[in-house]
Coordinates of C-alpha atoms in Angstrom, one line a residue:
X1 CA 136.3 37.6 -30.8
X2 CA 134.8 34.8 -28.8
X3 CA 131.4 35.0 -26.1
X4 CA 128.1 34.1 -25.9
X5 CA 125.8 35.8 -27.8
X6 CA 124.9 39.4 -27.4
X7 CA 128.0 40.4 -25.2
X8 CA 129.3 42.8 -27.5
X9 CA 131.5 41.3 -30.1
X10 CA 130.6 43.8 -32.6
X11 CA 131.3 46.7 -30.6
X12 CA 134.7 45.5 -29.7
X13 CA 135.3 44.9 -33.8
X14 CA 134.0 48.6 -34.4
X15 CA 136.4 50.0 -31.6
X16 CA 139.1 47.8 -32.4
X17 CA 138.6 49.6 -36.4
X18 CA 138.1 53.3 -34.8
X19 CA 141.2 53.3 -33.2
X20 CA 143.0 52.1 -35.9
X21 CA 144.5 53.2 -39.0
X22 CA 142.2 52.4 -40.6
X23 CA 139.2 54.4 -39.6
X24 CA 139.1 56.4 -42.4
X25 CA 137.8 53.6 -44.3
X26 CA 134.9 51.5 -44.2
X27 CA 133.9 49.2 -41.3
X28 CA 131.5 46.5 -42.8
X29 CA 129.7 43.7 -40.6
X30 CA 128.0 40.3 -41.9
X31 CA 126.4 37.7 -40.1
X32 CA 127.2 34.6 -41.6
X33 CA 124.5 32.3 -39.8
X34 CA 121.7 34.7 -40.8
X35 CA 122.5 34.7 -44.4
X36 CA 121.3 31.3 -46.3
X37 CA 124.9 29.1 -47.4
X38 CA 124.0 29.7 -51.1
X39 CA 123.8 33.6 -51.1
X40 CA 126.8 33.8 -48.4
X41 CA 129.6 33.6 -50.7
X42 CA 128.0 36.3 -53.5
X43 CA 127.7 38.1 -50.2
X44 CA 131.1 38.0 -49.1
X45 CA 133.0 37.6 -52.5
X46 CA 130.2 38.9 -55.2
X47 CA 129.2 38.0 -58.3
X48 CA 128.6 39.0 -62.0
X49 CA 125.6 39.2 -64.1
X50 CA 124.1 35.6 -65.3
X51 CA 126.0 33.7 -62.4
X52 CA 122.9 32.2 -60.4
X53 CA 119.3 32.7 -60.9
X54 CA 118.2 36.3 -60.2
X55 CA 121.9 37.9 -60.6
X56 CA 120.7 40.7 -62.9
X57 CA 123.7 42.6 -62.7
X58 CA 127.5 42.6 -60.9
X59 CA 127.6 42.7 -57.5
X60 CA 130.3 43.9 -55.3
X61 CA 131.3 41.5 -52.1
X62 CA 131.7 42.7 -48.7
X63 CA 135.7 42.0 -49.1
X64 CA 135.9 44.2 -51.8
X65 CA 133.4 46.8 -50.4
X66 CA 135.5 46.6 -47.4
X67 CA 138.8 47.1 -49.0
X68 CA 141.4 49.6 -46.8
X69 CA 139.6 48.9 -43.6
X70 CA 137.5 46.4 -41.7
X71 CA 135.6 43.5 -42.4
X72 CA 133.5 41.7 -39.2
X73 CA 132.3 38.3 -40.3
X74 CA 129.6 37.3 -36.7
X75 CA 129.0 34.1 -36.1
X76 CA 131.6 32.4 -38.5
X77 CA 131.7 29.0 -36.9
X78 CA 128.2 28.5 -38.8
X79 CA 129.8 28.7 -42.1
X80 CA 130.0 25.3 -44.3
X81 CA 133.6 24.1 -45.0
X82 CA 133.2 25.0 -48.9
X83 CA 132.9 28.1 -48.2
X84 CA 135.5 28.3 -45.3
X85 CA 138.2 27.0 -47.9
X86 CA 137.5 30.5 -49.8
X87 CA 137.3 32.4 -46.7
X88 CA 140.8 31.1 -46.1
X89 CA 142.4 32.1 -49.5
X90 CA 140.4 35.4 -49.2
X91 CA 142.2 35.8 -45.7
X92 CA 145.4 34.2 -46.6
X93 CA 146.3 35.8 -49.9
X94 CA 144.3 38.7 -50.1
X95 CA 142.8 38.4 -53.2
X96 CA 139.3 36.0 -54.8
X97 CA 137.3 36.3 -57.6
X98 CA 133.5 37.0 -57.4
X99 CA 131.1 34.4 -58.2
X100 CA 130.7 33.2 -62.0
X101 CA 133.8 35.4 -63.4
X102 CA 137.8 34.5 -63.5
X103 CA 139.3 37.8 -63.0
X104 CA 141.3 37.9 -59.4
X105 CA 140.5 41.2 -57.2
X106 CA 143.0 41.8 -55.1
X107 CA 142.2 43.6 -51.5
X108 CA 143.7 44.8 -48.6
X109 CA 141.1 44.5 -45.7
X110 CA 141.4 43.5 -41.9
X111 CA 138.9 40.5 -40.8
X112 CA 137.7 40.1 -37.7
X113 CA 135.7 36.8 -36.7
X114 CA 133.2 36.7 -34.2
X115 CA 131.6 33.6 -32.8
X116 CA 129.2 31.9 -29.8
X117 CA 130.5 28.4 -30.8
X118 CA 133.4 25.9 -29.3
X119 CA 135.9 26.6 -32.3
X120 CA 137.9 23.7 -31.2
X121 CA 135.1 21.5 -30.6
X122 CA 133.8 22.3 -34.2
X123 CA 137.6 20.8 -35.2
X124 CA 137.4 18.0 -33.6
X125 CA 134.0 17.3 -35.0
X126 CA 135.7 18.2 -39.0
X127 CA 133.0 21.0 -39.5
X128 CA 135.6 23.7 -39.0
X129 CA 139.1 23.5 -40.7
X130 CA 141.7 23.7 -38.5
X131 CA 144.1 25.9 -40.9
X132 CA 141.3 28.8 -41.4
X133 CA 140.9 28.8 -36.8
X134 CA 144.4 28.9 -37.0
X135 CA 144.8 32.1 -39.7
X136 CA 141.4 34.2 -38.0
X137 CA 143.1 33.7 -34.5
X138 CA 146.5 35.8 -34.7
X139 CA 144.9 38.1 -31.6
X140 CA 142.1 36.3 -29.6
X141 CA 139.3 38.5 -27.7
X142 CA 137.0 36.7 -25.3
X143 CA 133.9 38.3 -23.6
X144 CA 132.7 37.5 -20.4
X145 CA 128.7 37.2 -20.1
X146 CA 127.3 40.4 -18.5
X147 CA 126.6 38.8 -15.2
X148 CA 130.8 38.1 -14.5
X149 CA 131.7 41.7 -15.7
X150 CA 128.8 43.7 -13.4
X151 CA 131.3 46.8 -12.8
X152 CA 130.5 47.5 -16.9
X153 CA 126.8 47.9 -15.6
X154 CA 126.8 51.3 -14.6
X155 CA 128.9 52.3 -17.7
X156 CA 126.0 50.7 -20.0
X157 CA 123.0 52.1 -18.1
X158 CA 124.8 55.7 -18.7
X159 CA 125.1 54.9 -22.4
X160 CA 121.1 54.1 -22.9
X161 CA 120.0 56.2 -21.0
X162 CA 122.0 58.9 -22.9
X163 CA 121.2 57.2 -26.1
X164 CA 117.0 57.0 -25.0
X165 CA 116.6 60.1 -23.5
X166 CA 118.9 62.6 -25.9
X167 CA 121.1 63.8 -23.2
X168 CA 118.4 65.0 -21.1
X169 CA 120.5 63.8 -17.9
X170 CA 118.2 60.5 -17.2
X171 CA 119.4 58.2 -14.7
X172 CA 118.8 55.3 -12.1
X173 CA 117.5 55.9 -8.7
X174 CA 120.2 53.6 -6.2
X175 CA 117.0 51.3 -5.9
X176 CA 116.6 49.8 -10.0
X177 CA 120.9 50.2 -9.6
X178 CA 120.6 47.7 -7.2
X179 CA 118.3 45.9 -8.7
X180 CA 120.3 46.2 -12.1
X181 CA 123.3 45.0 -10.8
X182 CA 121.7 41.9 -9.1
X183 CA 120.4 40.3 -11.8
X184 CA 122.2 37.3 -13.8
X185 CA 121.3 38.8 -17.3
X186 CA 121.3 35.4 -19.8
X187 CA 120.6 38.1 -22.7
X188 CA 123.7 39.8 -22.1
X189 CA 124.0 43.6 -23.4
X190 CA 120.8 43.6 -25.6
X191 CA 118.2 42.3 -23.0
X192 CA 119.9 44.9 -20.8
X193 CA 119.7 47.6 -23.3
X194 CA 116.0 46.6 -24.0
X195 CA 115.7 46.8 -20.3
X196 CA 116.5 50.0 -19.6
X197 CA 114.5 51.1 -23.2
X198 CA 111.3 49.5 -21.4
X199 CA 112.3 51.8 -18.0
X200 CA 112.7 54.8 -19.8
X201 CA 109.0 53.8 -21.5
X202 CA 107.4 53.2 -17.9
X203 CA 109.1 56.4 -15.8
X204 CA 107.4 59.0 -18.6
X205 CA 109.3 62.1 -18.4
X206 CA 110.8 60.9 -15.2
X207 CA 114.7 62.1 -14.6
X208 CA 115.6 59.3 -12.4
X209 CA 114.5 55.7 -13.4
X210 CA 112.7 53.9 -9.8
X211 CA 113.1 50.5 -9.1
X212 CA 109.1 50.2 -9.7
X213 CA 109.8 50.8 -13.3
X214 CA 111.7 47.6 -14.1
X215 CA 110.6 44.3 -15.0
X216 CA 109.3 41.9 -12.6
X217 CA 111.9 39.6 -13.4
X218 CA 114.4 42.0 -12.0
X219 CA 112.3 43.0 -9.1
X220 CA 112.0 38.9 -8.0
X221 CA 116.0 39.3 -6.7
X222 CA 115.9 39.3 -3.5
X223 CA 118.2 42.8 -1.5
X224 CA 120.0 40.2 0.0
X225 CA 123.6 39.5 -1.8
X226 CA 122.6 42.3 -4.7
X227 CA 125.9 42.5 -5.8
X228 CA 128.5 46.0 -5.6
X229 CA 127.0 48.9 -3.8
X230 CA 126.2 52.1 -5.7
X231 CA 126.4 55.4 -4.9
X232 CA 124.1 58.1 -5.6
X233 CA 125.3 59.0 -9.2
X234 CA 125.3 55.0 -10.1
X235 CA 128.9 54.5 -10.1
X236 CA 130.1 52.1 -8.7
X237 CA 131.8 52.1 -5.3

């Protein structure tokens, strides 16, 4: 699953997992760049008592937590080429051993790979091996930014609100619509979401969300050119 960053990747992995058959089991997410390169692999593979400093006691990996259903590695173009090498066997044959022991778990887990980065450009420049790119990218997902896919605007709005307000019917006026589906949003799905979380703040125990409520940086866009018209329930027209 390839876009920039905060355009959803992990919700297309969980619905991906939810309407498969595996959705009985356990969806498990890990972001790779957040986790530093020498705890990564206990992370993802585990580790037994004794095998680096602090490791008090076994540890189970993500791949072998995740066993039966879905494992989301985010942002796995940061990963070093080490540890891509085991990512591959873990992907290829299905099986690894966790860090500091011999035995060879063997799994059964559906990856999913998530990145903001130029995969082929990574290649070229030999920090990315070309075999793992090849075995994560059977089915390729790529997200548009927010601002090129503004007919999923009034869909999100619906979902905060709901999610902000617990169901108490909250919605926006045609006005901060307008205004909402003007703007280029460079933070994607979260700054939106934050956004509308800030709106809900500002209206109090408002029902319908006015465009006076939304941040200056939205209210800036001009009324000229301010994108699809809305119609009284938000939908688009």
């Amino acid at each position: 699953v390839t876009g920039e960053t905060w355009t959803g990747k992990e919700v297309i992995a969980r619905a991906i997992h939810h309407n498969s058959q595996r959705k009985a089991n356990r969806f498990v997410a890990i972001n790779c760049g957040a986790i530093p390169e020498t705890l990564l692999e206990a992370e993802l593979f585990g580790a037994v008592r004794g095998a680096y400093t602090g490791a008090t006691q076994d540890r189970t990996g993500k791949f072998e937590y995740a066993n039966k259903g879905t494992l989301f590695l985010d942002e796995v173009g940061t990963m070093s080429p080490a540890l891509q090498a085991k990512l591959l066997r873990a992907v290829q044959e299905r099986e690894f051993e966790r860090l500091g022991d011999s035995k060879t778990i063997k799994v059964d887990v559906r990856v999913i790979a998530a990145t903001n980065a130029d995969i082929p450009k990574l290649i070229a420049e030999g920090s990315f091996r070309e075999d793992l790119y090849w075995r994560l990218n059977v089915v390729s997902v790529k997200l548009p930014p927010l601002r090129d896919r503004r007919e999923d605007i009034p869909i999100l709005v619906k979902h905060f609100f709901e999610k902000f307000a617990s169901g108490r019917g909250v919605q926006a006026s045609q006005g901060a619509m307008r205004a909402l589906m003007a703007y280029s949003w460079p933070g994607n799905i979260r700054q939106l979401e934050n956004e509308l979380q800030r709106a809900h703040v500002m209206s109090g125990s408002e029902a319908s969300i006015s465009r006076s409520c939304l941040s200056p940086s939205l209210l800036n866009v001009s009324e000229e050119g301010e994108g699809a018209a809305v119609d009284k329930t938000g939908a688009l027209k």
